[in-house]
């Protein structure tokens, strides 16, 4: 029999000196580990949510020498990434005066010259507007601005005003030619259902340009993973371990998980009834709206999580599927190569797309996207 490690029992209580040494070691341990796999994390409030960027530099000198590359400057990359996000907020925000979206919404039907980023995102939104037959509608703004999910004493919008607003929601009222965009009088744009995903993709591209190969972006539950993580310095990217990513249990506390998935590269985006809502007279009113009547969607779904390579697609698709409902939503996912989804329903059932399997409670999710 192997001898067990000595254990600290009542008879071997440490002396004050040993205790001090132990606590010093415990204090130093995380610092040592940091020295082995440097990482930097920054959190900021942007896009009406908390965004968190973590960048890693898990490789040893040999790796960079062999690849003929410079070790990335994590501080510089992180600062640049945050700057980029800040700049996108000043383009896409509906409320920041002078933003592209603000200028579009205040143009009174006149054409407006916007940045190529905003035009690109708008075109993607219009593409999905067609694809979802208007379930995803980037002109949801007249309706969405009548719902205040931050109010101290929330109230329902006036029904007549909401019906009038919903009548103005129609993505076909947007015409775009290059960067010149025109909204028909009365139409307004809200990029809230797509912007975080788009910005995550752009941030990822920027970090890669800076030589950062492993990072995790969390933009208010909109996740984008690259590379993986490491406990100690590695010689090659193949040795990185996947990130463990949780999908929240819609019925539990913020920290309780319905599923977890191991993911090295890719995007995971969830749209749920618990992301932004208020409760009134025992009913929950959340922020994903039916473009037909401007009211929160009620179709038995509690959350939709989409796995894709591009986060812009994932963000738009999670909102879209939520509006489309379990059947049409899953049919849309199945029609798209390389995209998988997990739908959690109010009755406790869980639906997976054909390239995803969920086992156990809480579920372990395996993704094998085809295509
Ligand atoms: P979150 O912002 O919590 O990540 P979503 O990505 O699902 O959640 O986006 C919800 C946001 O999208 C709303 O706050 C609103 O700005 C906008 N939105 C709501 N309903 C729709 C819709 N049917 N089509 C497009 N955008 C929508
Ligand atoms: Mg979305």
GROMACS .gro file of C-alpha atoms and ligand atoms in nm:
model
  399
    1UNK     CA    1   0.000   0.000   0.000
    2UNK     CA    2   0.119   0.349  -0.079
    3UNK     CA    3   0.166   0.577   0.210
    4UNK     CA    4  -0.081   0.865   0.214
    5UNK     CA    5   0.038   1.223   0.226
    6UNK     CA    6   0.081   1.351   0.581
    7UNK     CA    7  -0.238   1.524   0.688
    8UNK     CA    8  -0.278   1.802   0.935
    9UNK     CA    9  -0.457   1.650   1.234
   10UNK     CA   10  -0.520   1.782   1.582
   11UNK     CA   11  -0.188   1.635   1.690
   12UNK     CA   12   0.004   1.814   1.415
   13UNK     CA   13  -0.140   2.164   1.439
   14UNK     CA   14   0.107   2.406   1.272
   15UNK     CA   15   0.310   2.643   1.480
   16UNK     CA   16   0.259   3.017   1.437
   17UNK     CA   17   0.572   3.029   1.217
   18UNK     CA   18   0.451   2.745   0.993
   19UNK     CA   19   0.109   2.907   0.965
   20UNK     CA   20   0.267   3.234   0.855
   21UNK     CA   21   0.479   3.051   0.597
   22UNK     CA   22   0.171   2.864   0.472
   23UNK     CA   23  -0.036   3.178   0.433
   24UNK     CA   24   0.256   3.347   0.256
   25UNK     CA   25   0.278   3.052   0.017
   26UNK     CA   26  -0.095   3.063  -0.046
   27UNK     CA   27  -0.066   3.434  -0.113
   28UNK     CA   28   0.222   3.385  -0.354
   29UNK     CA   29   0.075   3.087  -0.537
   30UNK     CA   30  -0.167   3.278  -0.763
   31UNK     CA   31   0.107   3.526  -0.843
   32UNK     CA   32   0.341   3.245  -0.947
   33UNK     CA   33   0.074   3.092  -1.166
   34UNK     CA   34   0.017   3.434  -1.321
   35UNK     CA   35   0.385   3.456  -1.398
   36UNK     CA   36   0.352   3.129  -1.589
   37UNK     CA   37   0.044   3.216  -1.795
   38UNK     CA   38  -0.002   3.588  -1.809
   39UNK     CA   39  -0.354   3.708  -1.863
   40UNK     CA   40  -0.532   4.041  -1.835
   41UNK     CA   41  -0.898   4.107  -1.774
   42UNK     CA   42  -1.089   4.430  -1.799
   43UNK     CA   43  -1.454   4.496  -1.731
   44UNK     CA   44  -1.653   4.796  -1.841
   45UNK     CA   45  -2.014   4.910  -1.871
   46UNK     CA   46  -2.089   4.953  -2.242
   47UNK     CA   47  -2.382   4.879  -2.476
   48UNK     CA   48  -2.613   4.897  -2.175
   49UNK     CA   49  -2.445   4.592  -2.021
   50UNK     CA   50  -2.126   4.469  -1.855
   51UNK     CA   51  -1.856   4.371  -2.099
   52UNK     CA   52  -1.553   4.168  -1.998
   53UNK     CA   53  -1.245   4.099  -2.208
   54UNK     CA   54  -0.981   3.847  -2.100
   55UNK     CA   55  -0.664   3.803  -2.303
   56UNK     CA   56  -0.403   3.531  -2.248
   57UNK     CA   57  -0.043   3.479  -2.348
   58UNK     CA   58   0.002   3.108  -2.277
   59UNK     CA   59   0.303   3.027  -2.494
   60UNK     CA   60   0.670   2.983  -2.416
   61UNK     CA   61   0.957   3.166  -2.592
   62UNK     CA   62   1.025   2.868  -2.821
   63UNK     CA   63   0.679   2.895  -2.974
   64UNK     CA   64   0.728   3.258  -3.075
   65UNK     CA   65   1.079   3.188  -3.202
   66UNK     CA   66   0.959   2.900  -3.421
   67UNK     CA   67   0.665   3.105  -3.549
   68UNK     CA   68   0.894   3.404  -3.613
   69UNK     CA   69   0.658   3.625  -3.417
   70UNK     CA   70   0.668   3.876  -3.136
   71UNK     CA   71   0.511   3.801  -2.798
   72UNK     CA   72   0.191   4.008  -2.783
   73UNK     CA   73   0.171   4.308  -2.552
   74UNK     CA   74  -0.138   4.212  -2.351
   75UNK     CA   75  -0.186   4.553  -2.190
   76UNK     CA   76  -0.171   4.732  -2.521
   77UNK     CA   77  -0.403   4.479  -2.689
   78UNK     CA   78  -0.656   4.500  -2.407
   79UNK     CA   79  -0.656   4.880  -2.404
   80UNK     CA   80  -0.694   4.887  -2.783
   81UNK     CA   81  -0.981   4.637  -2.769
   82UNK     CA   82  -1.166   4.842  -2.508
   83UNK     CA   83  -1.113   5.155  -2.716
   84UNK     CA   84  -1.258   4.981  -3.019
   85UNK     CA   85  -1.568   4.881  -2.821
   86UNK     CA   86  -1.608   5.236  -2.695
   87UNK     CA   87  -1.590   5.368  -3.053
   88UNK     CA   88  -1.855   5.121  -3.168
   89UNK     CA   89  -2.083   5.233  -2.888
   90UNK     CA   90  -2.058   5.593  -3.012
   91UNK     CA   91  -2.160   5.475  -3.362
   92UNK     CA   92  -2.438   5.229  -3.276
   93UNK     CA   93  -2.604   5.382  -2.970
   94UNK     CA   94  -2.964   5.493  -3.017
   95UNK     CA   95  -2.936   5.749  -2.736
   96UNK     CA   96  -2.591   5.908  -2.782
   97UNK     CA   97  -2.655   6.230  -2.972
   98UNK     CA   98  -2.467   6.237  -3.302
   99UNK     CA   99  -2.419   5.858  -3.327
  100UNK     CA  100  -2.487   5.704  -3.668
  101UNK     CA  101  -2.809   5.552  -3.539
  102UNK     CA  102  -2.915   5.877  -3.372
  103UNK     CA  103  -2.858   6.069  -3.697
  104UNK     CA  104  -3.052   5.810  -3.896
  105UNK     CA  105  -3.342   5.820  -3.651
  106UNK     CA  106  -3.352   6.201  -3.655
  107UNK     CA  107  -3.314   6.254  -4.030
  108UNK     CA  108  -3.686   6.299  -4.096
  109UNK     CA  109  -3.682   6.072  -4.399
  110UNK     CA  110  -3.367   6.226  -4.555
  111UNK     CA  111  -3.067   6.012  -4.659
  112UNK     CA  112  -2.776   6.003  -4.416
  113UNK     CA  113  -2.409   5.920  -4.473
  114UNK     CA  114  -2.301   5.672  -4.206
  115UNK     CA  115  -1.978   5.487  -4.130
  116UNK     CA  116  -1.905   5.170  -4.326
  117UNK     CA  117  -1.925   4.967  -4.001
  118UNK     CA  118  -2.279   5.083  -3.926
  119UNK     CA  119  -2.377   5.029  -4.289
  120UNK     CA  120  -2.231   4.677  -4.282
  121UNK     CA  121  -2.416   4.585  -3.961
  122UNK     CA  122  -2.738   4.737  -4.094
  123UNK     CA  123  -2.710   4.532  -4.413
  124UNK     CA  124  -2.660   4.214  -4.207
  125UNK     CA  125  -2.972   4.302  -4.005
  126UNK     CA  126  -3.172   4.359  -4.323
  127UNK     CA  127  -3.049   4.026  -4.462
  128UNK     CA  128  -3.181   3.847  -4.152
  129UNK     CA  129  -3.501   4.053  -4.167
  130UNK     CA  130  -3.569   3.890  -4.504
  131UNK     CA  131  -3.451   3.547  -4.389
  132UNK     CA  132  -3.678   3.547  -4.082
  133UNK     CA  133  -3.970   3.704  -4.264
  134UNK     CA  134  -3.952   4.003  -4.030
  135UNK     CA  135  -3.921   3.816  -3.698
  136UNK     CA  136  -3.590   3.999  -3.663
  137UNK     CA  137  -3.668   4.359  -3.739
  138UNK     CA  138  -3.397   4.622  -3.700
  139UNK     CA  139  -3.663   4.896  -3.708
  140UNK     CA  140  -3.812   4.775  -3.377
  141UNK     CA  141  -3.712   5.110  -3.214
  142UNK     CA  142  -4.054   5.285  -3.209
  143UNK     CA  143  -4.182   4.990  -3.002
  144UNK     CA  144  -3.868   4.914  -2.798
  145UNK     CA  145  -3.832   5.272  -2.676
  146UNK     CA  146  -4.179   5.256  -2.518
  147UNK     CA  147  -4.057   4.982  -2.283
  148UNK     CA  148  -3.840   5.107  -1.996
  149UNK     CA  149  -3.673   4.808  -1.831
  150UNK     CA  150  -3.461   5.030  -1.606
  151UNK     CA  151  -3.746   5.228  -1.446
  152UNK     CA  152  -3.777   5.219  -1.065
  153UNK     CA  153  -4.152   5.169  -1.095
  154UNK     CA  154  -4.200   5.011  -1.436
  155UNK     CA  155  -4.524   5.063  -1.625
  156UNK     CA  156  -4.683   4.912  -1.934
  157UNK     CA  157  -4.680   5.131  -2.245
  158UNK     CA  158  -5.006   5.295  -2.345
  159UNK     CA  159  -5.180   5.036  -2.573
  160UNK     CA  160  -5.273   5.292  -2.839
  161UNK     CA  161  -4.919   5.432  -2.850
  162UNK     CA  162  -4.777   5.077  -2.871
  163UNK     CA  163  -5.010   4.981  -3.157
  164UNK     CA  164  -4.919   5.302  -3.340
  165UNK     CA  165  -4.547   5.229  -3.281
  166UNK     CA  166  -4.576   4.867  -3.400
  167UNK     CA  167  -4.737   4.990  -3.722
  168UNK     CA  168  -4.416   5.185  -3.792
  169UNK     CA  169  -4.195   4.874  -3.752
  170UNK     CA  170  -4.095   4.741  -4.092
  171UNK     CA  171  -3.737   4.677  -4.197
  172UNK     CA  172  -3.838   4.726  -4.560
  173UNK     CA  173  -3.856   5.099  -4.484
  174UNK     CA  174  -3.476   5.109  -4.479
  175UNK     CA  175  -3.295   5.160  -4.806
  176UNK     CA  176  -2.918   5.145  -4.818
  177UNK     CA  177  -2.683   5.223  -5.101
  178UNK     CA  178  -2.327   5.186  -4.984
  179UNK     CA  179  -2.292   5.406  -4.677
  180UNK     CA  180  -2.587   5.625  -4.772
  181UNK     CA  181  -2.893   5.509  -4.582
  182UNK     CA  182  -3.247   5.637  -4.583
  183UNK     CA  183  -3.529   5.556  -4.339
  184UNK     CA  184  -3.880   5.634  -4.440
  185UNK     CA  185  -4.033   5.911  -4.224
  186UNK     CA  186  -4.140   5.768  -3.888
  187UNK     CA  187  -3.915   5.461  -3.903
  188UNK     CA  188  -3.637   5.419  -3.645
  189UNK     CA  189  -3.350   5.178  -3.607
  190UNK     CA  190  -3.247   4.982  -3.294
  191UNK     CA  191  -2.930   4.773  -3.327
  192UNK     CA  192  -2.967   4.626  -2.973
  193UNK     CA  193  -3.037   4.275  -3.103
  194UNK     CA  194  -2.725   4.257  -3.318
  195UNK     CA  195  -2.458   4.506  -3.211
  196UNK     CA  196  -2.286   4.306  -2.937
  197UNK     CA  197  -2.223   4.013  -3.169
  198UNK     CA  198  -2.090   4.233  -3.447
  199UNK     CA  199  -1.862   4.420  -3.205
  200UNK     CA  200  -1.740   4.089  -3.059
  201UNK     CA  201  -1.636   3.971  -3.408
  202UNK     CA  202  -1.453   4.298  -3.475
  203UNK     CA  203  -1.284   4.288  -3.134
  204UNK     CA  204  -1.170   3.931  -3.200
  205UNK     CA  205  -1.023   4.031  -3.537
  206UNK     CA  206  -0.842   4.322  -3.372
  207UNK     CA  207  -0.696   4.100  -3.097
  208UNK     CA  208  -0.573   3.849  -3.355
  209UNK     CA  209  -0.406   4.135  -3.545
  210UNK     CA  210  -0.231   4.224  -3.219
  211UNK     CA  211  -0.096   3.869  -3.201
  212UNK     CA  212  -0.328   3.754  -2.921
  213UNK     CA  213  -0.430   3.396  -2.997
  214UNK     CA  214  -0.622   3.307  -2.682
  215UNK     CA  215  -0.899   3.524  -2.541
  216UNK     CA  216  -1.251   3.521  -2.411
  217UNK     CA  217  -1.500   3.800  -2.474
  218UNK     CA  218  -1.812   3.823  -2.262
  219UNK     CA  219  -2.039   4.104  -2.375
  220UNK     CA  220  -2.335   4.072  -2.142
  221UNK     CA  221  -2.380   3.699  -2.197
  222UNK     CA  222  -2.270   3.719  -2.560
  223UNK     CA  223  -1.954   3.505  -2.560
  224UNK     CA  224  -1.675   3.466  -2.808
  225UNK     CA  225  -1.391   3.225  -2.737
  226UNK     CA  226  -1.059   3.190  -2.916
  227UNK     CA  227  -0.774   2.945  -2.869
  228UNK     CA  228  -0.842   2.814  -2.522
  229UNK     CA  229  -0.685   2.839  -2.179
  230UNK     CA  230  -0.370   2.706  -2.017
  231UNK     CA  231  -0.251   2.634  -1.663
  232UNK     CA  232   0.114   2.665  -1.753
  233UNK     CA  233   0.327   2.787  -2.042
  234UNK     CA  234   0.268   2.579  -2.357
  235UNK     CA  235   0.478   2.506  -2.661
  236UNK     CA  236   0.195   2.503  -2.917
  237UNK     CA  237  -0.168   2.616  -2.961
  238UNK     CA  238  -0.275   2.248  -2.989
  239UNK     CA  239  -0.204   2.212  -2.615
  240UNK     CA  240  -0.456   2.477  -2.513
  241UNK     CA  241  -0.757   2.350  -2.320
  242UNK     CA  242  -1.110   2.451  -2.418
  243UNK     CA  243  -1.296   2.711  -2.213
  244UNK     CA  244  -1.585   2.581  -2.006
  245UNK     CA  245  -1.891   2.788  -2.094
  246UNK     CA  246  -2.217   2.777  -1.901
  247UNK     CA  247  -2.571   2.829  -2.024
  248UNK     CA  248  -2.782   2.978  -1.750
  249UNK     CA  249  -3.077   2.794  -1.603
  250UNK     CA  250  -3.369   3.033  -1.673
  251UNK     CA  251  -3.553   2.905  -1.363
  252UNK     CA  252  -3.264   2.930  -1.118
  253UNK     CA  253  -3.040   3.196  -0.968
  254UNK     CA  254  -2.804   3.393  -1.195
  255UNK     CA  255  -2.526   3.148  -1.111
  256UNK     CA  256  -2.713   2.822  -1.173
  257UNK     CA  257  -2.649   2.646  -1.501
  258UNK     CA  258  -2.878   2.449  -1.729
  259UNK     CA  259  -2.589   2.328  -1.943
  260UNK     CA  260  -2.218   2.362  -1.992
  261UNK     CA  261  -2.010   2.322  -2.304
  262UNK     CA  262  -1.636   2.293  -2.369
  263UNK     CA  263  -1.539   2.533  -2.641
  264UNK     CA  264  -1.204   2.644  -2.785
  265UNK     CA  265  -1.318   2.865  -3.069
  266UNK     CA  266  -1.653   3.013  -3.151
  267UNK     CA  267  -1.944   3.216  -3.032
  268UNK     CA  268  -2.217   3.134  -2.781
  269UNK     CA  269  -2.505   3.381  -2.757
  270UNK     CA  270  -2.816   3.355  -2.544
  271UNK     CA  271  -3.137   3.553  -2.567
  272UNK     CA  272  -3.360   3.497  -2.267
  273UNK     CA  273  -3.660   3.627  -2.079
  274UNK     CA  274  -3.435   3.692  -1.779
  275UNK     CA  275  -3.182   3.919  -1.954
  276UNK     CA  276  -3.385   4.240  -1.929
  277UNK     CA  277  -3.735   4.250  -1.785
  278UNK     CA  278  -3.970   4.386  -1.523
  279UNK     CA  279  -4.250   4.220  -1.333
  280UNK     CA  280  -4.592   4.370  -1.288
  281UNK     CA  281  -4.901   4.209  -1.133
  282UNK     CA  282  -4.724   3.872  -1.128
  283UNK     CA  283  -4.632   3.880  -1.496
  284UNK     CA  284  -4.291   3.912  -1.655
  285UNK     CA  285  -4.239   4.157  -1.939
  286UNK     CA  286  -3.907   4.104  -2.118
  287UNK     CA  287  -3.721   4.286  -2.393
  288UNK     CA  288  -3.757   4.058  -2.697
  289UNK     CA  289  -4.050   4.202  -2.884
  290UNK     CA  290  -4.287   4.074  -3.146
  291UNK     CA  291  -4.252   4.319  -3.435
  292UNK     CA  292  -4.621   4.262  -3.520
  293UNK     CA  293  -4.758   4.411  -3.197
  294UNK     CA  294  -4.456   4.551  -3.012
  295UNK     CA  295  -4.522   4.328  -2.710
  296UNK     CA  296  -4.283   4.081  -2.541
  297UNK     CA  297  -4.287   3.749  -2.723
  298UNK     CA  298  -4.476   3.471  -2.543
  299UNK     CA  299  -4.438   3.134  -2.712
  300UNK     CA  300  -4.316   2.894  -2.445
  301UNK     CA  301  -3.945   2.976  -2.489
  302UNK     CA  302  -3.740   3.089  -2.191
  303UNK     CA  303  -3.404   3.108  -2.364
  304UNK     CA  304  -3.237   3.044  -2.696
  305UNK     CA  305  -2.862   2.978  -2.712
  306UNK     CA  306  -2.693   2.981  -3.050
  307UNK     CA  307  -2.349   2.834  -3.130
  308UNK     CA  308  -2.185   2.975  -3.442
  309UNK     CA  309  -1.847   3.086  -3.565
  310UNK     CA  310  -1.949   3.450  -3.614
  311UNK     CA  311  -2.098   3.622  -3.312
  312UNK     CA  312  -2.299   3.866  -3.528
  313UNK     CA  313  -2.488   3.567  -3.670
  314UNK     CA  314  -2.532   3.416  -3.323
  315UNK     CA  315  -2.663   3.740  -3.176
  316UNK     CA  316  -2.917   3.801  -3.451
  317UNK     CA  317  -3.018   3.435  -3.467
  318UNK     CA  318  -3.077   3.403  -3.091
  319UNK     CA  319  -3.313   3.702  -3.101
  320UNK     CA  320  -3.471   3.577  -3.427
  321UNK     CA  321  -3.534   3.222  -3.303
  322UNK     CA  322  -3.679   3.359  -2.983
  323UNK     CA  323  -3.935   3.551  -3.187
  324UNK     CA  324  -3.996   3.266  -3.433
  325UNK     CA  325  -4.070   3.017  -3.155
  326UNK     CA  326  -3.953   2.658  -3.099
  327UNK     CA  327  -4.063   2.506  -3.430
  328UNK     CA  328  -3.981   2.772  -3.687
  329UNK     CA  329  -3.675   2.878  -3.486
  330UNK     CA  330  -3.526   2.527  -3.488
  331UNK     CA  331  -3.609   2.489  -3.859
  332UNK     CA  332  -3.410   2.806  -3.926
  333UNK     CA  333  -3.111   2.674  -3.728
  334UNK     CA  334  -3.123   2.341  -3.915
  335UNK     CA  335  -3.115   2.527  -4.246
  336UNK     CA  336  -2.785   2.696  -4.157
  337UNK     CA  337  -2.459   2.501  -4.187
  338UNK     CA  338  -2.222   2.532  -3.891
  339UNK     CA  339  -2.487   2.676  -3.657
  340UNK     CA  340  -2.630   2.483  -3.359
  341UNK     CA  341  -2.873   2.579  -3.085
  342UNK     CA  342  -3.018   2.489  -2.748
  343UNK     CA  343  -3.374   2.605  -2.671
  344UNK     CA  344  -3.498   2.598  -2.310
  345UNK     CA  345  -3.874   2.600  -2.269
  346UNK     CA  346  -4.102   2.718  -1.990
  347UNK     CA  347  -4.229   2.360  -1.938
  348UNK     CA  348  -3.874   2.250  -1.856
  349UNK     CA  349  -3.808   2.075  -2.188
  350UNK     CA  350  -3.484   2.125  -2.376
  351UNK     CA  351  -3.451   2.119  -2.753
  352UNK     CA  352  -3.120   2.065  -2.930
  353UNK     CA  353  -3.040   2.111  -3.296
  354UNK     CA  354  -2.916   1.800  -3.481
  355UNK     CA  355  -2.546   1.878  -3.429
  356UNK     CA  356  -2.584   1.923  -3.053
  357UNK     CA  357  -2.643   1.664  -2.780
  358UNK     CA  358  -2.729   1.732  -2.421
  359UNK     CA  359  -2.692   1.472  -2.147
  360UNK     CA  360  -2.732   1.486  -1.771
  361UNK     CA  361  -2.869   1.741  -1.529
  362UNK     CA  362  -2.735   2.009  -1.552
  363UNK     CA  363  -2.664   1.915  -1.910
  364UNK     CA  364  -2.327   1.852  -2.068
  365UNK     CA  365  -2.357   1.985  -2.417
  366UNK     CA  366  -2.159   1.845  -2.708
  367UNK     CA  367  -2.149   2.039  -3.030
  368UNK     CA  368  -2.059   1.871  -3.358
  369UNK     CA  369  -2.160   2.125  -3.618
  370UNK     CA  370  -2.176   1.990  -3.970
  371UNK     CA  371  -2.058   2.205  -4.255
  372LIG     P1  372  -2.959   4.103  -2.523
  372LIG     O1  373  -2.956   4.246  -2.566
  372LIG     O2  374  -3.002   4.084  -2.383
  372LIG     O3  375  -2.835   4.028  -2.557
  372LIG     P2  376  -3.098   4.019  -2.758
  372LIG     O4  377  -2.975   4.002  -2.838
  372LIG     O5  378  -3.202   3.912  -2.775
  372LIG     O6  379  -3.075   4.033  -2.607
  372LIG     O7  380  -3.158   4.156  -2.808
  372LIG     C1  381  -3.271   4.215  -2.753
  372LIG     C2  382  -3.269   4.357  -2.798
  372LIG     O8  383  -3.292   4.360  -2.940
  372LIG     C3  384  -3.379   4.441  -2.737
  372LIG     O9  385  -3.333   4.506  -2.622
  372LIG     C4  386  -3.411   4.539  -2.851
  372LIG    O10  387  -3.316   4.644  -2.850
  372LIG     C5  388  -3.387   4.457  -2.975
  372LIG     N1  389  -3.503   4.379  -3.019
  372LIG     C6  390  -3.613   4.338  -2.948
  372LIG     N2  391  -3.696   4.267  -3.025
  372LIG     C7  392  -3.640   4.262  -3.148
  372LIG     C8  393  -3.680   4.204  -3.273
  372LIG     N3  394  -3.794   4.137  -3.286
  372LIG     N4  395  -3.597   4.222  -3.379
  372LIG     C9  396  -3.480   4.290  -3.368
  372LIG     N5  397  -3.439   4.346  -3.254
  372LIG    C10  398  -3.516   4.333  -3.146
  373LIG    MG1  399  -2.947   3.922  -3.017
   0.00000   0.00000   0.00000
